[in-house]
Every structure is written in C-alpha cells, then in structure tokens.
mmCIF file of C-alpha atoms in Angstrom:
data_model
loop_
_atom_site.group_PDB
_atom_site.id
_atom_site.type_symbol
_atom_site.label_atom_id
_atom_site.label_comp_id
_atom_site.label_asym_id
_atom_site.label_seq_id
_atom_site.Cartn_x
_atom_site.Cartn_y
_atom_site.Cartn_z
ATOM 1 C CA UNK A 1 0.000 0.000 0.000
ATOM 2 C CA UNK A 2 0.918 3.635 -0.429
ATOM 3 C CA UNK A 3 1.052 4.986 3.136
ATOM 4 C CA UNK A 4 1.721 8.473 4.516
ATOM 5 C CA UNK A 5 3.025 9.098 8.026
ATOM 6 C CA UNK A 6 2.616 12.521 9.607
ATOM 7 C CA UNK A 7 5.387 13.210 12.118
ATOM 8 C CA UNK A 8 8.989 11.995 12.326
ATOM 9 C CA UNK A 9 9.553 11.695 16.046
ATOM 10 C CA UNK A 10 10.492 8.316 17.480
ATOM 11 C CA UNK A 11 6.913 7.062 16.948
ATOM 12 C CA UNK A 12 6.835 8.175 13.310
ATOM 13 C CA UNK A 13 10.289 6.851 12.451
ATOM 14 C CA UNK A 14 9.727 3.426 14.014
ATOM 15 C CA UNK A 15 6.367 3.227 12.216
ATOM 16 C CA UNK A 16 8.057 4.142 8.925
ATOM 17 C CA UNK A 17 10.603 1.384 9.399
ATOM 18 C CA UNK A 18 8.033 -1.301 10.266
ATOM 19 C CA UNK A 19 5.742 -0.404 7.366
ATOM 20 C CA UNK A 20 8.642 -0.253 4.915
ATOM 21 C CA UNK A 21 9.871 -3.625 6.207
ATOM 22 C CA UNK A 22 6.412 -5.002 5.431
ATOM 23 C CA UNK A 23 6.819 -3.868 1.829
ATOM 24 C CA UNK A 24 4.650 -0.749 1.839
ATOM 25 C CA UNK A 25 5.459 2.419 -0.094
ATOM 26 C CA UNK A 26 6.020 4.898 2.734
ATOM 27 C CA UNK A 27 6.254 8.697 2.736
ATOM 28 C CA UNK A 28 6.921 10.582 5.990
ATOM 29 C CA UNK A 29 5.980 14.258 6.325
ATOM 30 C CA UNK A 30 7.808 16.260 8.992
ATOM 31 C CA UNK A 31 7.408 19.992 9.575
ATOM 32 C CA UNK A 32 10.945 20.321 10.931
ATOM 33 C CA UNK A 33 14.206 19.822 9.066
ATOM 34 C CA UNK A 34 15.172 16.470 10.613
ATOM 35 C CA UNK A 35 13.800 13.542 12.588
ATOM 36 C CA UNK A 36 13.310 13.651 16.376
ATOM 37 C CA UNK A 37 13.289 17.433 16.696
ATOM 38 C CA UNK A 38 10.600 17.761 19.391
ATOM 39 C CA UNK A 39 9.699 15.381 22.253
ATOM 40 C CA UNK A 40 12.166 12.755 20.960
ATOM 41 C CA UNK A 41 15.140 15.123 20.798
ATOM 42 C CA UNK A 42 16.627 14.810 24.295
ATOM 43 C CA UNK A 43 14.472 12.788 26.724
ATOM 44 C CA UNK A 44 15.944 11.030 29.753
ATOM 45 C CA UNK A 45 17.076 7.981 27.816
ATOM 46 C CA UNK A 46 15.951 5.647 30.627
ATOM 47 C CA UNK A 47 14.186 2.464 29.505
ATOM 48 C CA UNK A 48 12.671 0.781 32.550
ATOM 49 C CA UNK A 49 9.505 -1.195 31.915
ATOM 50 C CA UNK A 50 8.941 -1.467 35.675
ATOM 51 C CA UNK A 51 8.395 2.303 35.837
ATOM 52 C CA UNK A 52 6.086 2.681 32.830
ATOM 53 C CA UNK A 53 2.784 3.795 34.339
ATOM 54 C CA UNK A 54 0.260 6.628 34.082
ATOM 55 C CA UNK A 55 1.734 9.854 35.409
ATOM 56 C CA UNK A 56 1.018 10.403 39.116
ATOM 57 C CA UNK A 57 3.881 12.671 40.174
ATOM 58 C CA UNK A 58 2.928 16.280 40.941
ATOM 59 C CA UNK A 59 2.464 18.633 38.005
ATOM 60 C CA UNK A 60 3.564 22.241 38.109
ATOM 61 C CA UNK A 61 0.687 24.339 36.869
ATOM 62 C CA UNK A 62 0.839 27.594 34.967
ATOM 63 C CA UNK A 63 -1.535 30.209 36.386
ATOM 64 C CA UNK A 64 -2.868 30.867 32.879
ATOM 65 C CA UNK A 65 -4.118 27.427 31.882
ATOM 66 C CA UNK A 66 -6.492 27.310 28.927
ATOM 67 C CA UNK A 67 -9.961 25.795 29.192
ATOM 68 C CA UNK A 68 -8.722 22.745 27.282
ATOM 69 C CA UNK A 69 -5.826 22.315 29.736
ATOM 70 C CA UNK A 70 -8.179 22.671 32.704
ATOM 71 C CA UNK A 71 -10.449 20.001 31.201
ATOM 72 C CA UNK A 72 -7.411 17.733 30.707
ATOM 73 C CA UNK A 73 -6.364 18.313 34.326
ATOM 74 C CA UNK A 74 -9.831 17.292 35.514
ATOM 75 C CA UNK A 75 -9.666 14.079 33.445
ATOM 76 C CA UNK A 76 -6.136 13.380 34.689
ATOM 77 C CA UNK A 77 -7.190 13.646 38.338
ATOM 78 C CA UNK A 78 -10.142 11.309 37.744
ATOM 79 C CA UNK A 79 -7.837 8.788 36.059
ATOM 80 C CA UNK A 80 -5.747 8.608 39.258
ATOM 81 C CA UNK A 81 -8.522 6.661 41.015
ATOM 82 C CA UNK A 82 -6.908 3.363 42.112
ATOM 83 C CA UNK A 83 -8.886 0.955 39.923
ATOM 84 C CA UNK A 84 -8.649 3.151 36.827
ATOM 85 C CA UNK A 85 -4.940 3.759 37.349
ATOM 86 C CA UNK A 86 -4.204 0.052 37.873
ATOM 87 C CA UNK A 87 -6.021 -0.937 34.670
ATOM 88 C CA UNK A 88 -4.168 1.667 32.629
ATOM 89 C CA UNK A 89 -0.841 0.678 34.167
ATOM 90 C CA UNK A 90 -1.457 -2.938 33.136
ATOM 91 C CA UNK A 91 -2.079 -1.797 29.553
ATOM 92 C CA UNK A 92 1.094 0.269 29.517
ATOM 93 C CA UNK A 93 3.116 -2.570 31.039
ATOM 94 C CA UNK A 94 2.016 -5.004 28.324
ATOM 95 C CA UNK A 95 3.012 -2.548 25.622
ATOM 96 C CA UNK A 96 6.317 -1.659 27.322
ATOM 97 C CA UNK A 97 7.435 -5.282 27.674
ATOM 98 C CA UNK A 98 6.509 -6.004 24.057
ATOM 99 C CA UNK A 99 8.255 -2.839 22.902
ATOM 100 C CA UNK A 100 11.470 -3.687 24.749
ATOM 101 C CA UNK A 101 11.553 -7.110 23.107
ATOM 102 C CA UNK A 102 11.054 -5.545 19.671
ATOM 103 C CA UNK A 103 13.776 -2.964 20.337
ATOM 104 C CA UNK A 104 16.218 -5.699 21.313
ATOM 105 C CA UNK A 105 15.319 -7.670 18.199
ATOM 106 C CA UNK A 106 15.914 -4.658 15.935
ATOM 107 C CA UNK A 107 19.135 -3.800 17.756
ATOM 108 C CA UNK A 108 20.510 -7.288 17.126
ATOM 109 C CA UNK A 109 19.256 -7.680 13.556
ATOM 110 C CA UNK A 110 20.329 -4.229 12.361
ATOM 111 C CA UNK A 111 23.398 -3.906 14.626
ATOM 112 C CA UNK A 112 22.242 -0.575 15.975
ATOM 113 C CA UNK A 113 24.534 1.465 18.228
ATOM 114 C CA UNK A 114 22.692 4.171 20.155
ATOM 115 C CA UNK A 115 24.861 4.670 23.261
ATOM 116 C CA UNK A 116 23.016 2.096 25.336
ATOM 117 C CA UNK A 117 24.032 0.875 28.788
ATOM 118 C CA UNK A 118 22.541 -1.611 31.239
ATOM 119 C CA UNK A 119 20.914 -1.225 34.635
ATOM 120 C CA UNK A 120 19.429 1.660 36.607
ATOM 121 C CA UNK A 121 19.013 2.829 40.199
ATOM 122 C CA UNK A 122 16.185 4.706 41.904
ATOM 123 C CA UNK A 123 17.866 6.857 44.530
ATOM 124 C CA UNK A 124 15.906 7.430 47.746
ATOM 125 C CA UNK A 125 16.728 10.391 49.946
ATOM 126 C CA UNK A 126 14.421 9.234 52.771
ATOM 127 C CA UNK A 127 12.510 6.188 54.002
ATOM 128 C CA UNK A 128 9.236 7.913 53.095
ATOM 129 C CA UNK A 129 10.088 7.648 49.401
ATOM 130 C CA UNK A 130 10.631 3.911 49.757
ATOM 131 C CA UNK A 131 7.259 3.565 51.507
ATOM 132 C CA UNK A 132 5.519 5.373 48.635
ATOM 133 C CA UNK A 133 7.127 3.012 46.140
ATOM 134 C CA UNK A 134 6.008 0.004 48.163
ATOM 135 C CA UNK A 135 2.448 1.320 48.228
ATOM 136 C CA UNK A 136 2.469 1.612 44.427
ATOM 137 C CA UNK A 137 2.500 -2.169 44.122
ATOM 138 C CA UNK A 138 5.596 -2.251 41.915
ATOM 139 C CA UNK A 139 7.785 -5.355 42.111
ATOM 140 C CA UNK A 140 11.074 -3.728 43.080
ATOM 141 C CA UNK A 141 14.449 -4.918 44.361
ATOM 142 C CA UNK A 142 15.423 -2.821 47.366
ATOM 143 C CA UNK A 143 19.115 -2.396 48.172
ATOM 144 C CA UNK A 144 21.085 -0.515 50.831
ATOM 145 C CA UNK A 145 22.935 2.746 50.320
ATOM 146 C CA UNK A 146 26.249 0.881 50.457
ATOM 147 C CA UNK A 147 25.119 -1.555 47.761
ATOM 148 C CA UNK A 148 23.965 1.357 45.602
ATOM 149 C CA UNK A 149 27.343 3.060 45.908
ATOM 150 C CA UNK A 150 29.074 -0.140 44.791
ATOM 151 C CA UNK A 151 26.922 -0.196 41.637
ATOM 152 C CA UNK A 152 27.469 3.533 41.047
ATOM 153 C CA UNK A 153 30.780 4.366 42.759
ATOM 154 C CA UNK A 154 30.771 7.990 41.565
ATOM 155 C CA UNK A 155 27.731 8.885 43.717
ATOM 156 C CA UNK A 156 28.520 11.882 45.906
ATOM 157 C CA UNK A 157 29.270 10.588 49.463
ATOM 158 C CA UNK A 158 28.141 13.925 50.942
ATOM 159 C CA UNK A 159 24.536 13.568 49.696
ATOM 160 C CA UNK A 160 22.210 11.664 52.015
ATOM 161 C CA UNK A 161 21.149 8.327 50.538
ATOM 162 C CA UNK A 162 18.637 6.301 52.557
ATOM 163 C CA UNK A 163 18.653 3.411 50.117
ATOM 164 C CA UNK A 164 17.884 2.576 46.521
ATOM 165 C CA UNK A 165 15.939 0.332 44.214
ATOM 166 C CA UNK A 166 17.974 -1.629 41.684
ATOM 167 C CA UNK A 167 16.498 -2.213 38.223
ATOM 168 C CA UNK A 168 18.928 -4.695 36.623
ATOM 169 C CA UNK A 169 16.723 -5.229 33.543
ATOM 170 C CA UNK A 170 16.502 -1.510 32.828
ATOM 171 C CA UNK A 171 18.752 0.213 30.318
ATOM 172 C CA UNK A 172 19.590 3.629 28.967
ATOM 173 C CA UNK A 173 20.112 4.855 25.442
ATOM 174 C CA UNK A 174 20.006 7.793 23.064
ATOM 175 C CA UNK A 175 16.472 8.096 21.679
ATOM 176 C CA UNK A 176 17.390 10.553 18.941
ATOM 177 C CA UNK A 177 20.334 8.431 17.828
ATOM 178 C CA UNK A 178 18.027 5.441 17.438
ATOM 179 C CA UNK A 179 15.612 7.582 15.398
ATOM 180 C CA UNK A 180 18.426 8.667 13.080
ATOM 181 C CA UNK A 181 19.590 5.078 12.597
ATOM 182 C CA UNK A 182 16.095 3.743 11.925
ATOM 183 C CA UNK A 183 15.461 6.548 9.461
ATOM 184 C CA UNK A 184 18.476 5.312 7.488
ATOM 185 C CA UNK A 185 17.195 1.737 7.652
ATOM 186 C CA UNK A 186 13.715 2.822 6.528
ATOM 187 C CA UNK A 187 15.202 4.746 3.611
ATOM 188 C CA UNK A 188 17.253 1.694 2.683
ATOM 189 C CA UNK A 189 13.926 -0.153 2.384
ATOM 190 C CA UNK A 190 12.481 2.579 0.156
ATOM 191 C CA UNK A 191 10.784 4.961 2.589
ATOM 192 C CA UNK A 192 10.837 8.672 1.662
ATOM 193 C CA UNK A 193 11.177 11.491 4.192
ATOM 194 C CA UNK A 194 9.953 14.967 3.264
ATOM 195 C CA UNK A 195 11.210 17.591 5.718
ATOM 196 C CA UNK A 196 9.960 21.159 6.210
ATOM 197 C CA UNK A 197 6.641 19.745 5.005
ATOM 198 C CA UNK A 198 3.674 20.862 7.120
ATOM 199 C CA UNK A 199 0.405 18.964 6.775
ATOM 200 C CA UNK A 200 -2.396 21.514 7.154
ATOM 201 C CA UNK A 201 -5.493 19.382 6.649
ATOM 202 C CA UNK A 202 -6.876 15.894 6.282
ATOM 203 C CA UNK A 203 -9.616 15.742 3.652
ATOM 204 C CA UNK A 204 -12.936 15.176 5.419
ATOM 205 C CA UNK A 205 -14.438 13.151 2.566
ATOM 206 C CA UNK A 206 -11.210 11.242 1.983
ATOM 207 C CA UNK A 207 -9.329 10.816 5.303
ATOM 208 C CA UNK A 208 -6.385 9.237 3.536
ATOM 209 C CA UNK A 209 -5.674 12.383 1.514
ATOM 210 C CA UNK A 210 -3.497 15.198 2.901
ATOM 211 C CA UNK A 211 -3.175 18.896 2.204
ATOM 212 C CA UNK A 212 0.290 20.382 2.622
ATOM 213 C CA UNK A 213 1.252 24.006 3.070
ATOM 214 C CA UNK A 214 2.028 25.745 -0.229
ATOM 215 C CA UNK A 215 0.477 22.940 -2.275
ATOM 216 C CA UNK A 216 -2.856 23.429 -4.056
ATOM 217 C CA UNK A 217 -3.768 19.790 -4.671
ATOM 218 C CA UNK A 218 -4.237 17.159 -1.981
ATOM 219 C CA UNK A 219 -1.962 14.132 -1.966
ATOM 220 C CA UNK A 220 -3.869 10.837 -1.953
ATOM 221 C CA UNK A 221 -2.693 7.660 -0.216
ATOM 222 C CA UNK A 222 -4.144 4.273 0.609
ATOM 223 C CA UNK A 223 -3.667 4.978 4.304
ATOM 224 C CA UNK A 224 -2.455 7.750 6.608
ATOM 225 C CA UNK A 225 -0.848 7.293 10.049
ATOM 226 C CA UNK A 226 -0.830 10.215 12.483
ATOM 227 C CA UNK A 227 2.240 10.335 14.740
ATOM 228 C CA UNK A 228 2.412 14.111 15.135
ATOM 229 C CA UNK A 229 1.522 14.671 18.785
ATOM 230 C CA UNK A 230 -0.449 17.843 19.429
ATOM 231 C CA UNK A 231 -0.570 18.588 15.710
ATOM 232 C CA UNK A 232 -2.506 15.330 15.316
ATOM 233 C CA UNK A 233 -5.233 16.665 17.602
ATOM 234 C CA UNK A 234 -5.504 19.796 15.476
ATOM 235 C CA UNK A 235 -5.776 17.745 12.272
ATOM 236 C CA UNK A 236 -8.410 15.428 13.741
ATOM 237 C CA UNK A 237 -10.680 18.094 15.203
ATOM 238 C CA UNK A 238 -12.354 19.039 11.875
ATOM 239 C CA UNK A 239 -13.135 15.340 11.386
ATOM 240 C CA UNK A 240 -15.129 15.300 14.611
ATOM 241 C CA UNK A 241 -12.535 13.487 16.732
ATOM 242 C CA UNK A 242 -11.446 15.451 19.791
ATOM 243 C CA UNK A 243 -8.413 14.094 21.604
ATOM 244 C CA UNK A 244 -7.813 14.967 25.273
ATOM 245 C CA UNK A 245 -4.131 15.675 24.647
ATOM 246 C CA UNK A 246 -2.052 18.142 26.621
ATOM 247 C CA UNK A 247 1.554 19.284 26.344
ATOM 248 C CA UNK A 248 3.348 18.333 29.562
ATOM 249 C CA UNK A 249 6.624 20.247 29.426
ATOM 250 C CA UNK A 250 9.959 18.675 30.308
ATOM 251 C CA UNK A 251 13.592 19.778 30.160
ATOM 252 C CA UNK A 252 17.053 18.272 29.893
ATOM 253 C CA UNK A 253 20.683 19.338 29.938
ATOM 254 C CA UNK A 254 23.360 17.259 28.212
ATOM 255 C CA UNK A 255 26.979 17.958 29.155
ATOM 256 C CA UNK A 256 30.306 16.622 27.846
ATOM 257 C CA UNK A 257 31.982 14.319 30.358
ATOM 258 C CA UNK A 258 34.600 15.968 32.526
ATOM 259 C CA UNK A 259 35.923 12.705 33.903
ATOM 260 C CA UNK A 260 34.363 9.273 33.269
ATOM 261 C CA UNK A 261 35.146 8.087 36.814
ATOM 262 C CA UNK A 262 32.959 10.888 38.201
ATOM 263 C CA UNK A 263 29.939 10.047 36.031
ATOM 264 C CA UNK A 264 27.187 7.427 36.303
ATOM 265 C CA UNK A 265 27.800 4.082 34.657
ATOM 266 C CA UNK A 266 24.239 3.932 33.326
ATOM 267 C CA UNK A 267 21.171 5.742 34.706
ATOM 268 C CA UNK A 268 19.989 6.892 38.127
ATOM 269 C CA UNK A 269 16.656 8.439 39.031
ATOM 270 C CA UNK A 270 16.149 10.845 41.927
ATOM 271 C CA UNK A 271 12.758 9.759 43.259
ATOM 272 C CA UNK A 272 12.109 12.905 45.313
ATOM 273 C CA UNK A 273 12.697 15.374 42.495
ATOM 274 C CA UNK A 274 11.657 13.082 39.604
ATOM 275 C CA UNK A 275 14.933 13.799 37.804
ATOM 276 C CA UNK A 276 16.975 11.232 35.860
ATOM 277 C CA UNK A 277 20.729 11.329 35.245
ATOM 278 C CA UNK A 278 21.907 9.183 32.345
ATOM 279 C CA UNK A 279 25.284 8.281 30.875
ATOM 280 C CA UNK A 280 25.146 8.559 27.067
ATOM 281 C CA UNK A 281 28.526 7.724 25.590
ATOM 282 C CA UNK A 282 30.819 10.686 26.254
ATOM 283 C CA UNK A 283 28.015 12.818 27.700
ATOM 284 C CA UNK A 284 25.911 12.914 30.821
ATOM 285 C CA UNK A 285 22.249 13.980 30.593
ATOM 286 C CA UNK A 286 20.052 15.208 33.421
ATOM 287 C CA UNK A 287 16.340 15.420 32.622
ATOM 288 C CA UNK A 288 13.030 15.939 34.352
ATOM 289 C CA UNK A 289 10.192 18.325 35.007
ATOM 290 C CA UNK A 290 6.452 18.111 34.465
ATOM 291 C CA UNK A 291 4.804 21.461 33.778
ATOM 292 C CA UNK A 292 1.299 21.952 32.412
ATOM 293 C CA UNK A 293 1.144 25.286 30.633
ATOM 294 C CA UNK A 294 3.984 27.701 29.877
ATOM 295 C CA UNK A 295 6.210 27.210 32.897
ATOM 296 C CA UNK A 296 9.373 28.743 34.316
ATOM 297 C CA UNK A 297 12.201 27.272 32.251
ATOM 298 C CA UNK A 298 14.953 28.859 34.305
ATOM 299 C CA UNK A 299 13.564 27.299 37.466
ATOM 300 C CA UNK A 300 13.433 23.909 35.737
ATOM 301 C CA UNK A 301 17.072 24.195 34.674
ATOM 302 C CA UNK A 302 18.195 25.252 38.146
ATOM 303 C CA UNK A 303 16.661 22.100 39.593
ATOM 304 C CA UNK A 304 18.351 19.891 36.996
ATOM 305 C CA UNK A 305 21.761 21.390 37.708
ATOM 306 C CA UNK A 306 21.178 21.098 41.458
ATOM 307 C CA UNK A 307 20.281 17.389 41.274
ATOM 308 C CA UNK A 308 23.345 16.734 39.108
ATOM 309 C CA UNK A 309 25.494 18.587 41.634
ATOM 310 C CA UNK A 310 23.965 16.559 44.474
ATOM 311 C CA UNK A 311 24.800 13.173 42.983
ATOM 312 C CA UNK A 312 27.637 13.608 40.454
ATOM 313 C CA UNK A 313 29.306 16.996 41.046
ATOM 314 C CA UNK A 314 32.305 16.306 38.826
ATOM 315 C CA UNK A 315 30.558 14.502 35.979
ATOM 316 C CA UNK A 316 30.086 17.192 33.333
ATOM 317 C CA UNK A 317 31.831 20.236 31.914
ATOM 318 C CA UNK A 318 29.711 23.353 32.265
ATOM 319 C CA UNK A 319 31.515 25.394 29.619
ATOM 320 C CA UNK A 320 31.465 24.495 25.919
ATOM 321 C CA UNK A 321 29.205 21.894 24.370
ATOM 322 C CA UNK A 322 26.289 22.023 26.822
ATOM 323 C CA UNK A 323 22.971 21.210 25.137
ATOM 324 C CA UNK A 324 19.782 22.563 26.735
ATOM 325 C CA UNK A 325 16.406 21.203 25.647
ATOM 326 C CA UNK A 326 12.830 22.092 26.551
ATOM 327 C CA UNK A 327 10.090 20.009 24.997
ATOM 328 C CA UNK A 328 6.374 19.286 25.096
ATOM 329 C CA UNK A 329 5.406 15.650 25.641
ATOM 330 C CA UNK A 330 1.863 15.125 24.270
ATOM 331 C CA UNK A 331 0.087 13.134 26.957
ATOM 332 C CA UNK A 332 -3.412 11.690 27.209
ATOM 333 C CA UNK A 333 -5.087 12.261 30.529
ATOM 334 C CA UNK A 334 -5.490 8.578 31.412
ATOM 335 C CA UNK A 335 -1.942 7.550 30.470
ATOM 336 C CA UNK A 336 -1.922 5.011 27.595
ATOM 337 C CA UNK A 337 -1.366 6.156 24.002
ATOM 338 C CA UNK A 338 -3.852 5.875 21.149
ATOM 339 C CA UNK A 339 -2.926 2.998 18.890
ATOM 340 C CA UNK A 340 -4.937 1.636 15.977
ATOM 341 C CA UNK A 341 -7.807 2.647 13.704
ATOM 342 C CA UNK A 342 -9.258 6.139 14.076
ATOM 343 C CA UNK A 343 -12.788 5.225 13.031
ATOM 344 C CA UNK A 344 -12.285 7.026 9.702
ATOM 345 C CA UNK A 345 -11.480 4.933 6.616
ATOM 346 C CA UNK A 346 -7.761 4.646 5.979
ATOM 347 C CA UNK A 347 -6.764 6.843 8.927
ATOM 348 C CA UNK A 348 -4.663 5.313 11.721
ATOM 349 C CA UNK A 349 -3.301 6.627 15.026
ATOM 350 C CA UNK A 350 0.001 6.132 16.870
ATOM 351 C CA UNK A 351 0.278 9.033 19.307
ATOM 352 C CA UNK A 352 -0.046 10.294 22.869
ATOM 353 C CA UNK A 353 2.814 8.320 24.432
ATOM 354 C CA UNK A 354 3.643 11.188 26.804
ATOM 355 C CA UNK A 355 6.798 10.663 28.846
ATOM 356 C CA UNK A 356 7.064 7.035 27.658
ATOM 357 C CA UNK A 357 7.526 7.469 23.914
ATOM 358 C CA UNK A 358 11.069 6.116 24.067
ATOM 359 C CA UNK A 359 9.883 3.035 25.971
ATOM 360 C CA UNK A 360 6.797 2.320 23.827
ATOM 361 C CA UNK A 361 7.760 3.316 20.289
ATOM 362 C CA UNK A 362 9.070 0.038 18.844
ATOM 363 C CA UNK A 363 6.182 -2.061 20.117
ATOM 364 C CA UNK A 364 3.565 0.481 19.079
ATOM 365 C CA UNK A 365 4.974 0.638 15.565
ATOM 366 C CA UNK A 366 5.106 -3.133 15.129
ATOM 367 C CA UNK A 367 1.560 -3.603 16.447
ATOM 368 C CA UNK A 368 0.209 -0.864 14.168
ATOM 369 C CA UNK A 369 1.952 -2.348 11.121
ATOM 370 C CA UNK A 370 0.278 -5.674 11.875
ATOM 371 C CA UNK A 371 -3.128 -4.015 12.179
ATOM 372 C CA UNK A 372 -2.713 -2.226 8.850
ATOM 373 C CA UNK A 373 -1.696 -5.524 7.234
ATOM 374 C CA UNK A 374 -4.813 -7.209 8.621
ATOM 375 C CA UNK A 375 -2.812 -9.450 10.948
ATOM 376 C CA UNK A 376 -3.562 -9.867 14.655
ATOM 377 C CA UNK A 377 -0.723 -8.192 16.603
ATOM 378 C CA UNK A 378 1.324 -10.282 19.015
ATOM 379 C CA UNK A 379 -0.006 -8.047 21.775
ATOM 380 C CA UNK A 380 -3.334 -7.481 23.492
ATOM 381 C CA UNK A 381 -4.359 -3.946 22.481
ATOM 382 C CA UNK A 382 -7.362 -3.743 24.821
ATOM 383 C CA UNK A 383 -7.750 -0.211 26.136
ATOM 384 C CA UNK A 384 -5.287 1.342 23.685
ATOM 385 C CA UNK A 385 -7.762 2.193 20.923
ATOM 386 C CA UNK A 386 -9.764 5.323 20.212
ATOM 387 C CA UNK A 387 -12.970 3.623 21.378
ATOM 388 C CA UNK A 388 -11.985 4.288 24.998
ATOM 389 C CA UNK A 389 -12.538 8.029 24.429
ATOM 390 C CA UNK A 390 -16.208 7.380 23.714
ATOM 391 C CA UNK A 391 -16.808 5.678 27.059
#
C-alpha cells in the first residue's frame, strides 16, 4: 500500500521502518528539518519497563491554563482513582514489555549502536520515598545505600542516601540516535522522508488524503498514520474526533563528560525530584520536570543542575558543548497512548505516548503495522484504541 506518516519523532520513524519492512510504499511528512526534533530530541534515555505507568507525580501548573488544559487536568485527576490507574498501568506494562523485546530484536538484527548501557538505580533520599514506592504495588528490588554506591561508585558521598531500588533489567540509550539510525534503515527499504513539510489538513471526505502548506492539490494515499503529537489533535478536530491531549513540558541538559570516573555508569533516578541522570557515551544527561502550561524554564534548569550537583558533582563540563532542551510531551489524561484505527477509513493513530515514547515506540509501531496488514498483533491492544474516548 501507499502509506503516509505525519510526524517523524520516534513514533513516526519506528512506524516508517516497520511499514517499509512489510513492503509498503512509505512517505513521511515532517514539519521540521530532521527527525526527532521535538519530544524525541533529548528525553531522559531511561528504559525501565517497571516504571512505565500513568503519570502520578505532581504537576507544576501555569496560572494561565487554557480551558482545554483545565479540562485535561480534571480528566487526569479522575484517572488517578486506584482501579482506573491500575487498569491503565497494566495496559502500559504489556506494551512496554513487548516494545522492549522488539527494540532488542531490531538492535541485534540491524546492529544498531545508540549509546546504550545496562541497569538503573532509583535513589531514595528518605525512608518515606521507599514507603511510597512500596504502596504503588511495583515489584522492586530494594538495596542498601552501600550496595547502591558499589553499583554507582561515583555517587557523591556527601549527599544523604537512605537506600535505593535496583532495576537490573533496565537500560539507557540515546532516543534521537536510534531515530536517526532507523530513518536510514527505513530509507534503505524505500521509505521517503519529506522535511519542512507541514500537513495543514486531512480531507474530510477522503481521510487518507493530505493537504500540505504551499500545495494546491491534496496528496492521496491508501492509508495515513498520524504520529504528530499535538498537531494530530488539530488535524483530527475538523473530522469530529477530539483528543484529550495536553503538552506536559519537560527539560534536559546534556553535558560533555569531565571525567568518566565521576559520572554514572548507566542511569539513576532521583525519586524525590523526579529527575533522571543518564550516561550517554561521552556525555551525561540530566532530565526531568512536568509542567502543564507555559512554565518557568529557568527554574526547571536550576533544579536539573542542582540534582546533578547533588549526585555527580564532577561529571560534566559546564563550559562548551552544553545542550539545553525544553520540549512538550503530548500526553493523554489517562496515560496510555492511542494505537490503531481512528474510526475514519484509511486513517490510523500512533500518538499520545507522553513521557514514555522512548519506551513504547518500537512495540507500538510493530503492532500498528500488523493491524494495517490485517494481521492480529502479538499483543493485546485492549484499552489502547480510540474507542476508549467514547466511554
């Protein structure tokens, strides 16, 4: 089939690869000049299926929230009810485990090198944080502060560490690097990428035809896949499909290594501040933040630098080569993404992964490719389709 994909973040690129591998004629439209320029540009890099769950950590709220953001916030708070949250976590866990297996398969088959490392630690500054984790029902391996410092010997001895949780099956990697590599593999299979190409409209009478900026005629395809985050919601609204998507802002700072012995070996997560520090090759990245609305970017950066100073004060060089990123992670209020048919002929959805796009992308793409081919996916997709928005 002749298939268009709107959006070239990690979801769009993995979808392009899977569809091209299935023999489809794929064209990807991206409004920016390269792949992974928005939410996929510089996320934490942590891949820990144990931690993939609907967002429950506190959100910082802008005082000037729009009506749509206030409605999303109301839905989000309702979705935190224990039974609802547990059901959505189970859906996300299924997808995360499947996605990790697909990522490992692609990594081995294609010999992909994206600065990955093994293992992760959740650092606990007090016993109260450990109690909250226990109450969450997660199956976690608790270790002492001394054991944690043996796994990550560069941890600052002057920062109080009550204990840690070891995630030996977790890993870290460079999301954008994987997107760049899979773009090359998709192109090798015949996929085309059109950059600086903004899709302005989906034809109402023909949902598999797209209008692009500065083009008079619509481009017709056999199918269209939306992977464009918040832009997807804008494109779907005229078709009568309203998505409860919101942009939850996050930030990261990536610094060149000062001295490898003073840096983390893989990834650590500060549970109190919800900040992750990751080793990515010859860089260290510190990432976090969850702001609904505009937000104070300087405040977010100050916290990231402070957490890095707390745990790895000599890890990064603060002079040349520092990369600062602020990005919007399109998140659905209840947590899981939208994956599958849209309810309009020839129009498919793969969006709304929120903070877990890196962890869910490969599995989402493979499952969607199977659906488009008319094959049952090797994954239970209950609760991940658009039908849940009608309930």
